mmCIF file of C-alpha atoms and ligand atoms in Angstrom:
data_model
loop_
_atom_site.group_PDB
_atom_site.id
_atom_site.type_symbol
_atom_site.label_atom_id
_atom_site.label_comp_id
_atom_site.label_asym_id
_atom_site.label_seq_id
_atom_site.Cartn_x
_atom_site.Cartn_y
_atom_site.Cartn_z
ATOM 1 C CA MET A 30 72.373 101.104 103.027
ATOM 2 C CA ALA A 31 75.859 99.553 102.590
ATOM 3 C CA ILE A 32 79.066 101.550 102.223
ATOM 4 C CA ASP A 33 80.176 101.998 98.581
ATOM 5 C CA ASN A 34 81.532 105.170 97.716
ATOM 6 C CA ILE A 35 85.065 105.366 99.079
ATOM 7 C CA TRP A 36 87.575 108.398 98.509
ATOM 8 C CA VAL A 37 91.195 107.983 98.834
ATOM 9 C CA PHE A 38 93.354 111.142 99.188
ATOM 10 C CA ALA A 39 96.288 110.289 96.788
ATOM 11 C CA GLU A 40 99.590 111.980 96.917
ATOM 12 C CA ALA A 41 102.469 111.981 94.302
ATOM 13 C CA ALA A 42 106.040 112.494 94.577
ATOM 14 C CA GLU A 43 108.479 112.703 91.705
ATOM 15 C CA GLY A 44 105.810 112.054 89.299
ATOM 16 C CA ALA A 45 104.356 108.902 90.765
ATOM 17 C CA PRO A 46 101.666 107.942 93.608
ATOM 18 C CA THR A 47 103.207 107.612 96.969
ATOM 19 C CA THR A 48 103.265 104.060 98.300
ATOM 20 C CA ALA A 49 101.070 105.068 100.886
ATOM 21 C CA SER A 50 98.359 106.145 98.483
ATOM 22 C CA LEU A 51 98.701 102.969 96.701
ATOM 23 C CA GLU A 52 98.251 100.971 99.908
ATOM 24 C CA LEU A 53 95.051 102.722 100.719
ATOM 25 C CA LEU A 54 93.595 102.236 97.057
ATOM 26 C CA THR A 55 94.384 98.406 97.195
ATOM 27 C CA LYS A 56 92.321 98.215 100.710
ATOM 28 C CA ALA A 57 89.684 100.520 99.366
ATOM 29 C CA ARG A 58 88.912 98.506 96.272
ATOM 30 C CA GLY A 59 87.784 95.577 98.718
ATOM 31 C CA LEU A 60 85.242 97.894 100.208
ATOM 32 C CA GLY A 61 83.475 99.459 97.213
ATOM 33 C CA THR A 62 83.757 101.915 94.519
ATOM 34 C CA VAL A 63 86.947 103.794 94.711
ATOM 35 C CA THR A 64 87.689 107.481 93.879
ATOM 36 C CA ALA A 65 91.192 109.069 94.124
ATOM 37 C CA PHE A 66 91.036 112.637 95.130
ATOM 38 C CA VAL A 67 94.377 114.465 94.172
ATOM 39 C CA VAL A 68 95.409 117.880 95.446
ATOM 40 C CA GLY A 69 97.559 118.904 92.463
ATOM 41 C CA ASP A 70 97.919 117.639 88.943
ATOM 42 C CA GLY A 71 95.918 114.259 88.851
ATOM 43 C CA ALA A 72 95.833 113.504 85.195
ATOM 44 C CA GLY A 73 99.699 112.367 84.939
ATOM 45 C CA ILE A 74 99.096 109.750 87.647
ATOM 46 C CA ALA A 75 95.513 108.765 86.825
ATOM 47 C CA PRO A 76 96.672 105.575 84.919
ATOM 48 C CA ALA A 77 98.896 104.509 87.781
ATOM 49 C CA LEU A 78 95.940 105.026 90.355
ATOM 50 C CA GLY A 79 93.630 103.274 88.242
ATOM 51 C CA GLU A 80 95.823 100.256 88.034
ATOM 52 C CA TYR A 81 95.242 100.124 91.980
ATOM 53 C CA GLY A 82 91.678 100.407 91.929
ATOM 54 C CA ALA A 83 90.668 104.159 91.321
ATOM 55 C CA ALA A 84 87.594 104.129 88.980
ATOM 56 C CA LYS A 85 87.530 108.008 89.053
ATOM 57 C CA VAL A 86 90.255 110.520 89.607
ATOM 58 C CA TYR A 87 89.331 114.091 91.004
ATOM 59 C CA SER A 88 92.065 116.599 90.346
ATOM 60 C CA THR A 89 92.396 120.192 91.623
ATOM 61 C CA GLY A 90 95.166 120.975 89.065
ATOM 62 C CA ASP A 91 98.328 122.665 89.891
ATOM 63 C CA LEU A 92 97.926 124.497 92.944
ATOM 64 C CA ASP A 93 100.139 127.403 91.782
ATOM 65 C CA GLY A 94 101.960 127.701 94.945
ATOM 66 C CA LYS A 95 98.924 127.438 97.428
ATOM 67 C CA LEU A 96 99.144 125.276 100.576
ATOM 68 C CA PRO A 97 97.385 121.842 99.997
ATOM 69 C CA GLY A 98 95.916 121.691 103.334
ATOM 70 C CA PRO A 99 93.206 124.704 102.790
ATOM 71 C CA SER A 100 93.164 124.033 98.883
ATOM 72 C CA GLY A 101 92.187 120.349 99.421
ATOM 73 C CA ALA A 102 89.636 120.769 102.218
ATOM 74 C CA ALA A 103 87.812 123.564 100.078
ATOM 75 C CA ALA A 104 88.017 121.364 96.997
ATOM 76 C CA MET A 105 86.686 118.191 98.700
ATOM 77 C CA GLN A 106 83.858 120.303 100.400
ATOM 78 C CA ALA A 107 82.706 121.850 97.073
ATOM 79 C CA VAL A 108 82.605 118.323 95.438
ATOM 80 C CA ILE A 109 80.726 116.866 98.519
ATOM 81 C CA ASP A 110 78.283 120.038 98.485
ATOM 82 C CA GLY A 111 77.785 119.431 94.970
ATOM 83 C CA GLY A 112 76.136 116.101 95.325
ATOM 84 C CA ASP A 113 79.045 113.454 95.257
ATOM 85 C CA ALA A 114 79.273 112.610 99.016
ATOM 86 C CA PRO A 115 81.365 109.478 99.831
ATOM 87 C CA ASP A 116 80.741 107.442 102.707
ATOM 88 C CA LEU A 117 84.282 107.166 103.839
ATOM 89 C CA ILE A 118 87.460 109.040 102.835
ATOM 90 C CA MET A 119 90.748 107.473 103.577
ATOM 91 C CA PHE A 120 93.902 109.735 104.003
ATOM 92 C CA PRO A 121 97.433 108.573 104.450
ATOM 93 C CA GLN A 122 98.968 109.578 107.861
ATOM 94 C CA SER A 123 101.024 112.202 105.964
ATOM 95 C CA TYR A 124 101.789 115.958 106.583
ATOM 96 C CA SER A 125 99.366 116.962 103.658
ATOM 97 C CA GLY A 126 96.851 113.920 104.519
ATOM 98 C CA ARG A 127 96.445 114.945 108.181
ATOM 99 C CA ASP A 128 96.216 118.776 107.080
ATOM 100 C CA VAL A 129 93.565 118.257 104.624
ATOM 101 C CA MET A 130 91.560 115.858 106.931
ATOM 102 C CA SER A 131 91.625 118.091 109.808
ATOM 103 C CA ARG A 132 90.479 121.178 107.874
ATOM 104 C CA LEU A 133 87.709 119.184 106.248
ATOM 105 C CA SER A 134 86.470 117.587 109.683
ATOM 106 C CA VAL A 135 85.705 121.410 110.724
ATOM 107 C CA LYS A 136 84.125 122.151 107.403
ATOM 108 C CA LEU A 137 81.683 119.068 107.402
ATOM 109 C CA GLY A 138 81.314 118.900 111.326
ATOM 110 C CA ARG A 139 82.598 115.168 111.137
ATOM 111 C CA THR A 140 84.923 113.419 113.572
ATOM 112 C CA VAL A 141 88.226 112.013 112.489
ATOM 113 C CA LEU A 142 89.854 108.673 113.684
ATOM 114 C CA THR A 143 93.680 108.737 112.998
ATOM 115 C CA ASN A 144 96.576 106.532 113.251
ATOM 116 C CA ASN A 145 94.472 103.392 112.067
ATOM 117 C CA THR A 146 96.196 100.386 110.815
ATOM 118 C CA ASP A 147 92.746 98.525 109.410
ATOM 119 C CA VAL A 148 89.474 99.238 108.325
ATOM 120 C CA ALA A 149 86.318 96.992 107.672
ATOM 121 C CA ALA A 150 82.620 97.661 106.466
ATOM 122 C CA ASP A 151 79.750 95.865 107.827
ATOM 123 C CA GLY A 152 76.539 96.916 106.088
ATOM 124 C CA ASP A 153 76.724 100.722 106.798
ATOM 125 C CA THR A 154 79.122 100.448 109.571
ATOM 126 C CA VAL A 155 82.610 101.411 109.236
ATOM 127 C CA LYS A 156 84.978 100.234 111.771
ATOM 128 C CA VAL A 157 88.681 101.128 112.157
ATOM 129 C CA THR A 158 91.301 99.416 114.033
ATOM 130 C CA THR A 159 94.101 101.560 115.938
ATOM 131 C CA PRO A 160 97.301 100.391 118.002
ATOM 132 C CA VAL A 161 97.481 101.989 121.312
ATOM 133 C CA PHE A 162 100.131 101.615 124.046
ATOM 134 C CA GLY A 163 102.838 101.555 121.481
ATOM 135 C CA GLY A 164 101.106 98.762 119.730
ATOM 136 C CA GLU A 165 100.399 96.565 122.805
ATOM 137 C CA THR A 166 96.437 96.653 122.543
ATOM 138 C CA MET A 167 94.380 97.101 119.336
ATOM 139 C CA VAL A 168 91.237 99.021 119.737
ATOM 140 C CA THR A 169 88.412 98.825 117.176
ATOM 141 C CA THR A 170 86.108 101.761 116.798
ATOM 142 C CA SER A 171 82.977 102.342 114.835
ATOM 143 C CA PHE A 172 81.877 105.658 113.335
ATOM 144 C CA THR A 173 78.492 106.618 114.398
ATOM 145 C CA GLY A 174 76.021 109.268 112.657
ATOM 146 C CA SER A 175 76.251 110.053 109.069
ATOM 147 C CA GLY A 176 79.254 110.198 106.757
ATOM 148 C CA PRO A 177 81.507 111.036 105.186
ATOM 149 C CA TYR A 178 83.638 109.216 107.883
ATOM 150 C CA LEU A 179 87.172 110.502 107.954
ATOM 151 C CA ALA A 180 90.082 108.122 108.790
ATOM 152 C CA ALA A 181 93.791 108.279 108.376
ATOM 153 C CA PHE A 182 95.996 105.232 108.331
ATOM 154 C CA ARG A 183 99.686 104.594 109.172
ATOM 155 C CA PRO A 184 101.991 103.510 106.165
ATOM 156 C CA LYS A 185 102.401 99.971 105.707
ATOM 157 C CA SER A 186 99.151 99.014 107.114
ATOM 158 C CA PHE A 187 98.150 97.295 103.794
ATOM 159 C CA GLU A 188 100.014 95.765 101.001
ATOM 160 C CA ALA A 189 100.164 97.652 97.818
ATOM 161 C CA GLU A 190 98.971 95.352 94.986
ATOM 162 C CA ALA A 191 98.125 96.345 91.392
ATOM 163 C CA GLY A 192 94.925 94.790 90.363
ATOM 164 C CA GLY A 193 92.286 97.623 89.387
ATOM 165 C CA ALA A 194 91.077 98.518 86.016
ATOM 166 C CA ALA A 195 92.254 101.176 83.581
ATOM 167 C CA ALA A 196 92.105 104.658 85.161
ATOM 168 C CA GLY A 197 88.681 106.042 84.695
ATOM 169 C CA GLU A 198 87.712 109.652 84.014
ATOM 170 C CA VAL A 199 89.777 112.586 85.620
ATOM 171 C CA VAL A 200 87.327 115.014 86.920
ATOM 172 C CA ALA A 201 88.219 118.666 87.567
ATOM 173 C CA ALA A 202 87.690 119.613 91.334
ATOM 174 C CA ALA A 203 88.124 123.464 91.324
ATOM 175 C CA VAL A 204 89.542 125.071 94.571
ATOM 176 C CA PRO A 205 86.974 127.603 95.528
ATOM 177 C CA ASP A 206 88.200 131.221 96.760
ATOM 178 C CA LEU A 207 90.131 130.499 99.949
ATOM 179 C CA GLY A 208 89.783 133.849 101.486
ATOM 180 C CA ALA A 209 92.385 134.683 104.126
ATOM 181 C CA ALA A 210 93.242 130.861 104.268
ATOM 182 C CA GLY A 211 94.530 131.273 100.618
ATOM 183 C CA GLY A 212 97.050 133.861 101.762
ATOM 184 C CA ALA A 213 100.103 131.577 102.516
ATOM 185 C CA THR A 214 102.129 130.239 99.594
ATOM 186 C CA VAL A 215 104.819 127.841 99.157
ATOM 187 C CA THR A 216 108.057 129.602 98.443
ATOM 188 C CA ALA A 217 110.554 127.191 98.291
ATOM 189 C CA VAL A 218 110.633 123.250 98.787
ATOM 190 C CA HIS A 219 113.862 121.434 100.137
ATOM 191 C CA VAL A 220 114.069 117.925 99.289
ATOM 192 C CA GLU A 221 116.636 116.034 101.642
ATOM 193 C CA GLU A 222 119.541 114.433 99.653
ATOM 194 C CA SER A 223 119.815 110.862 100.158
ATOM 195 C CA THR A 224 121.664 107.981 98.070
ATOM 196 C CA GLY A 225 120.458 104.181 98.140
ATOM 197 C CA PRO A 226 116.990 103.034 98.742
ATOM 198 C CA LYS A 227 114.440 104.682 100.848
ATOM 199 C CA LEU A 228 114.280 103.875 104.397
ATOM 200 C CA ASP A 229 110.411 102.727 104.171
ATOM 201 C CA GLU A 230 110.930 101.061 100.935
ATOM 202 C CA ALA A 231 114.018 99.343 101.217
ATOM 203 C CA ALA A 232 114.341 95.321 101.054
ATOM 204 C CA VAL A 233 117.004 95.566 103.885
ATOM 205 C CA VAL A 234 117.359 98.040 106.709
ATOM 206 C CA VAL A 235 120.070 98.150 108.861
ATOM 207 C CA ALA A 236 119.417 100.171 112.051
ATOM 208 C CA GLY A 237 121.639 101.217 114.904
ATOM 209 C CA GLY A 238 120.738 102.225 118.459
ATOM 210 C CA ARG A 239 122.524 103.543 121.721
ATOM 211 C CA GLY A 240 124.526 100.482 121.975
ATOM 212 C CA LEU A 241 126.740 101.743 119.225
ATOM 213 C CA GLY A 242 128.374 103.704 121.926
ATOM 214 C CA GLU A 243 129.261 106.937 119.975
ATOM 215 C CA ALA A 244 128.265 108.757 116.782
ATOM 216 C CA ASP A 245 131.134 107.640 114.647
ATOM 217 C CA LYS A 246 130.340 104.134 115.303
ATOM 218 C CA PHE A 247 127.116 104.729 113.049
ATOM 219 C CA ALA A 248 129.424 104.133 110.260
ATOM 220 C CA MET A 249 129.243 100.521 110.825
ATOM 221 C CA VAL A 250 125.522 100.612 110.297
ATOM 222 C CA ASP A 251 126.070 102.631 107.144
ATOM 223 C CA ASP A 252 128.511 100.303 105.696
ATOM 224 C CA VAL A 253 126.631 97.160 106.279
ATOM 225 C CA ALA A 254 123.423 98.802 104.825
ATOM 226 C CA LYS A 255 125.521 99.743 101.772
ATOM 227 C CA LEU A 256 126.870 96.176 101.373
ATOM 228 C CA LEU A 257 123.603 94.703 101.453
ATOM 229 C CA GLN A 258 121.974 97.563 99.203
ATOM 230 C CA GLY A 259 119.789 98.611 101.981
ATOM 231 C CA ALA A 260 118.856 101.534 103.829
ATOM 232 C CA ALA A 261 120.224 102.656 107.167
ATOM 233 C CA GLY A 262 117.765 103.376 110.120
ATOM 234 C CA ALA A 263 118.207 104.340 113.817
ATOM 235 C CA SER A 264 116.483 104.239 117.224
ATOM 236 C CA ARG A 265 114.971 107.756 118.658
ATOM 237 C CA ALA A 266 117.747 107.643 121.248
ATOM 238 C CA ILE A 267 120.398 108.210 118.771
ATOM 239 C CA VAL A 268 118.278 110.663 116.591
ATOM 240 C CA ASP A 269 117.703 112.877 119.887
ATOM 241 C CA ALA A 270 121.486 112.666 120.689
ATOM 242 C CA GLY A 271 122.059 114.313 117.268
ATOM 243 C CA TRP A 272 123.981 111.245 115.918
ATOM 244 C CA VAL A 273 121.840 110.982 112.868
ATOM 245 C CA PRO A 274 118.976 112.815 111.208
ATOM 246 C CA TYR A 275 115.343 112.436 112.191
ATOM 247 C CA SER A 276 114.487 111.145 108.784
ATOM 248 C CA MET A 277 116.281 107.775 109.792
ATOM 249 C CA GLN A 278 114.205 107.183 112.820
ATOM 250 C CA VAL A 279 112.086 104.013 112.959
ATOM 251 C CA GLY A 280 109.393 103.659 115.203
ATOM 252 C CA GLN A 281 106.081 105.173 116.684
ATOM 253 C CA THR A 282 107.010 108.845 116.056
ATOM 254 C CA GLY A 283 109.399 107.839 113.148
ATOM 255 C CA LYS A 284 108.988 105.639 110.075
ATOM 256 C CA VAL A 285 107.203 102.203 109.792
ATOM 257 C CA VAL A 286 109.500 99.719 107.976
ATOM 258 C CA LYS A 287 108.472 96.369 106.782
ATOM 259 C CA PRO A 288 111.730 95.171 104.823
ATOM 260 C CA ASN A 289 112.406 91.438 104.041
ATOM 261 C CA VAL A 290 115.452 91.851 106.496
ATOM 262 C CA TYR A 291 115.661 94.156 109.374
ATOM 263 C CA ILE A 292 119.175 94.177 111.361
ATOM 264 C CA ALA A 293 119.033 95.955 114.767
ATOM 265 C CA ALA A 294 122.554 96.787 116.223
ATOM 266 C CA GLY A 295 122.592 98.026 119.766
ATOM 267 C CA ILE A 296 118.906 98.718 120.005
ATOM 268 C CA SER A 297 117.019 97.506 123.279
ATOM 269 C CA GLY A 298 113.502 96.943 121.510
ATOM 270 C CA ALA A 299 111.476 99.559 123.356
ATOM 271 C CA THR A 300 107.801 99.201 122.296
ATOM 272 C CA GLN A 301 107.970 102.660 120.560
ATOM 273 C CA HIS A 302 110.727 101.237 118.391
ATOM 274 C CA MET A 303 109.242 97.836 117.660
ATOM 275 C CA VAL A 304 105.858 99.416 116.498
ATOM 276 C CA GLY A 305 107.921 100.603 113.691
ATOM 277 C CA MET A 306 109.605 97.489 112.642
ATOM 278 C CA LYS A 307 108.057 94.128 113.945
ATOM 279 C CA GLY A 308 106.248 93.837 110.569
ATOM 280 C CA SER A 309 109.534 93.082 109.129
ATOM 281 C CA LYS A 310 109.688 89.548 107.436
ATOM 282 C CA ASN A 311 113.177 88.774 109.095
ATOM 283 C CA ILE A 312 114.737 90.401 112.076
ATOM 284 C CA ILE A 313 118.257 89.929 113.209
ATOM 285 C CA ALA A 314 119.200 91.557 116.502
ATOM 286 C CA ILE A 315 122.530 92.133 117.650
ATOM 287 C CA ASN A 316 122.635 93.014 121.522
ATOM 288 C CA LYS A 317 124.991 92.258 124.411
ATOM 289 C CA ASP A 318 122.230 91.826 126.733
ATOM 290 C CA GLU A 319 120.468 88.508 126.389
ATOM 291 C CA GLU A 320 117.360 89.787 128.109
ATOM 292 C CA ALA A 321 117.014 92.611 125.808
ATOM 293 C CA PRO A 322 113.213 92.871 124.650
ATOM 294 C CA ILE A 323 114.380 92.996 120.954
ATOM 295 C CA PHE A 324 115.155 89.247 121.154
ATOM 296 C CA GLY A 325 111.360 88.734 121.767
ATOM 297 C CA VAL A 326 110.670 89.566 117.907
ATOM 298 C CA ALA A 327 114.071 88.297 116.421
ATOM 299 C CA ASP A 328 114.272 85.489 114.172
ATOM 300 C CA LEU A 329 117.895 85.454 114.743
ATOM 301 C CA GLY A 330 119.471 86.784 117.821
ATOM 302 C CA ILE A 331 123.116 87.356 118.132
ATOM 303 C CA VAL A 332 124.103 87.854 121.968
ATOM 304 C CA GLY A 333 127.373 89.813 121.496
ATOM 305 C CA ASP A 334 129.325 93.328 121.347
ATOM 306 C CA VAL A 335 128.272 95.198 118.268
ATOM 307 C CA HIS A 336 131.870 96.436 118.031
ATOM 308 C CA LYS A 337 132.740 92.937 117.353
ATOM 309 C CA VAL A 338 129.962 91.443 115.543
ATOM 310 C CA MET A 339 129.609 94.404 113.030
ATOM 311 C CA PRO A 340 133.173 94.550 111.883
ATOM 312 C CA LYS A 341 133.029 90.630 111.190
ATOM 313 C CA LEU A 342 129.782 90.984 109.382
ATOM 314 C CA ILE A 343 131.564 93.856 107.186
ATOM 315 C CA GLU A 344 134.387 91.717 106.596
ATOM 316 C CA ALA A 345 132.335 88.750 105.537
ATOM 317 C CA LEU A 346 130.080 90.702 103.291
ATOM 318 C CA GLN A 347 133.228 92.408 101.562
ATOM 319 C CA SER A 348 134.828 89.041 100.772
ATOM 320 C CA ARG A 349 131.639 87.898 99.106
HETATM 321 P P1 LIG B 1 118.765 101.918 124.767
HETATM 322 O O1 LIG B 1 117.125 101.452 124.999
HETATM 323 O O2 LIG B 1 119.467 102.656 125.844
HETATM 324 O O3 LIG B 1 119.286 100.405 124.133
HETATM 325 C C1 LIG B 1 120.667 100.284 123.934
HETATM 326 C C2 LIG B 1 120.776 98.881 123.889
HETATM 327 O O4 LIG B 1 122.041 98.709 123.302
HETATM 328 C C3 LIG B 1 120.511 98.122 125.123
HETATM 329 O O5 LIG B 1 119.750 96.947 124.944
HETATM 330 C C4 LIG B 1 122.095 97.517 125.495
HETATM 331 O O6 LIG B 1 122.047 96.261 126.039
HETATM 332 C C5 LIG B 1 122.400 97.378 124.031
HETATM 333 N N1 LIG B 1 124.219 97.623 123.818
HETATM 334 C C6 LIG B 1 124.841 98.446 124.789
HETATM 335 N N2 LIG B 1 125.850 98.241 124.461
HETATM 336 C C7 LIG B 1 126.095 97.371 123.320
HETATM 337 C C8 LIG B 1 127.075 96.776 122.770
HETATM 338 N N3 LIG B 1 128.465 97.094 122.816
HETATM 339 N N4 LIG B 1 126.759 95.719 121.749
HETATM 340 C C9 LIG B 1 125.638 95.261 121.695
HETATM 341 N N5 LIG B 1 124.609 95.785 122.444
HETATM 342 C C10 LIG B 1 124.976 96.738 123.212
HETATM 343 N N6 LIG B 1 112.061 104.888 120.023
HETATM 344 C C11 LIG B 1 112.470 104.715 118.668
HETATM 345 O O7 LIG B 1 113.398 103.966 118.431
HETATM 346 N N7 LIG B 1 111.563 105.258 117.834
HETATM 347 C C12 LIG B 1 110.486 105.917 118.083
HETATM 348 O O8 LIG B 1 109.666 106.273 117.206
HETATM 349 C C13 LIG B 1 110.315 106.282 119.388
HETATM 350 N N8 LIG B 1 109.209 106.938 119.616
HETATM 351 C C14 LIG B 1 108.867 107.236 121.049
HETATM 352 C C15 LIG B 1 107.629 108.080 121.301
HETATM 353 C C16 LIG B 1 107.303 108.380 122.776
HETATM 354 C C17 LIG B 1 106.069 109.060 123.002
HETATM 355 C C18 LIG B 1 108.287 107.819 123.731
HETATM 356 C C19 LIG B 1 108.078 108.148 125.067
HETATM 357 C C20 LIG B 1 109.375 107.257 123.477
HETATM 358 C C21 LIG B 1 109.709 106.907 122.062
HETATM 359 N N9 LIG B 1 111.025 106.235 121.740
HETATM 360 C C22 LIG B 1 111.190 105.934 120.421
HETATM 361 C C23 LIG B 1 111.943 105.980 122.596
HETATM 362 C C24 LIG B 1 112.110 104.437 123.040
HETATM 363 O O9 LIG B 1 111.035 104.536 124.375
HETATM 364 C C25 LIG B 1 113.535 104.181 123.679
HETATM 365 O O10 LIG B 1 114.021 105.102 124.416
HETATM 366 C C26 LIG B 1 114.446 103.996 122.427
HETATM 367 O O11 LIG B 1 113.878 103.374 121.243
HETATM 368 C C27 LIG B 1 115.610 103.632 123.013
HETATM 369 O O12 LIG B 1 116.640 103.426 121.879
HETATM 370 P P2 LIG B 1 117.884 102.503 122.061
HETATM 371 O O13 LIG B 1 117.387 101.134 121.817
HETATM 372 O O14 LIG B 1 118.764 102.889 120.964
HETATM 373 O O15 LIG B 1 118.594 102.711 123.504
#
């Protein structure tokens, strides 16, 4: 028996599928027949999901304030119990993705493999690849036993490319009675205000680290990011120090970015930082220590003081 029936847990933001969902659909369509499972209103985004490979879209419809975790897991289990059991379910490594996956794991009595960056199918064997030790070593693991296999993937593991067919049918996947698990409801949603491109989608990312010396100097990073129409990012050191919010953190416990250009200013290049940015196409590092590990991945290294280099860069960009 070969792997064929693949589900992708697809999420939407501001009325469109998230990039992470499109990345998974793109990968999944190379493995078999793809169904997107939307916990929420799937009809509106079905055409976009189809474009990236979903032949069918399960949709729970509006959740009416219910939490996606319990609702999604119960709805998925109901479809599986009803006879449409996928071989593999791919989840984005997002809050809801992980929540639904872990609850489904308990319901189905199946293990989960998380934090993966690749997947391959060989006959009826599904293997996932997972970075460990901050990305120093890659581990390949095969699922054993019977499916559905549950796997979550880090964002930016795959390139999102359109190329599927038109969206197939949208099939209702009712949320069964959740009992006590349905007791909690969402009463308010706060969206962090931001201007400019999103950090994980920007073509240019300018990130600052402890080498900036003090919180106020992060303004230089912001200025260069704005001048290049990019997004500002940060190392964990300065997030932990309270200089900038966590939403700006790049790395193992922050965001994964793959811009065309990544500028690291005063960042040493710890493995936990590099795992979040080393896939960038062009890396420029500014550091006063020529032995700093960041220079090991940099395409252009500037050995110098950020307080001298960044103002010059700002001046040069402003005069363009
Ligand atoms: P430092 O390591 O202190 O480096 C500062 C650099 O600035 C140095 O290289 C120094 O030479 C240079 N410098 C100093 N002054 C100047 C100057 N005037 N001009 C130019 N250069 C200067 N880190 C992350 O970033 N992201 C993560 O997601 C993350 N997750 C982690 C998860 C775990 C479980 C753990 C244990 C750690 C994690 N870390 C993460 C922390 C990581 O190990 C490093 O501590 C952190 O990345 C260091 O930040 P930094 O490079 O800004 O600071």
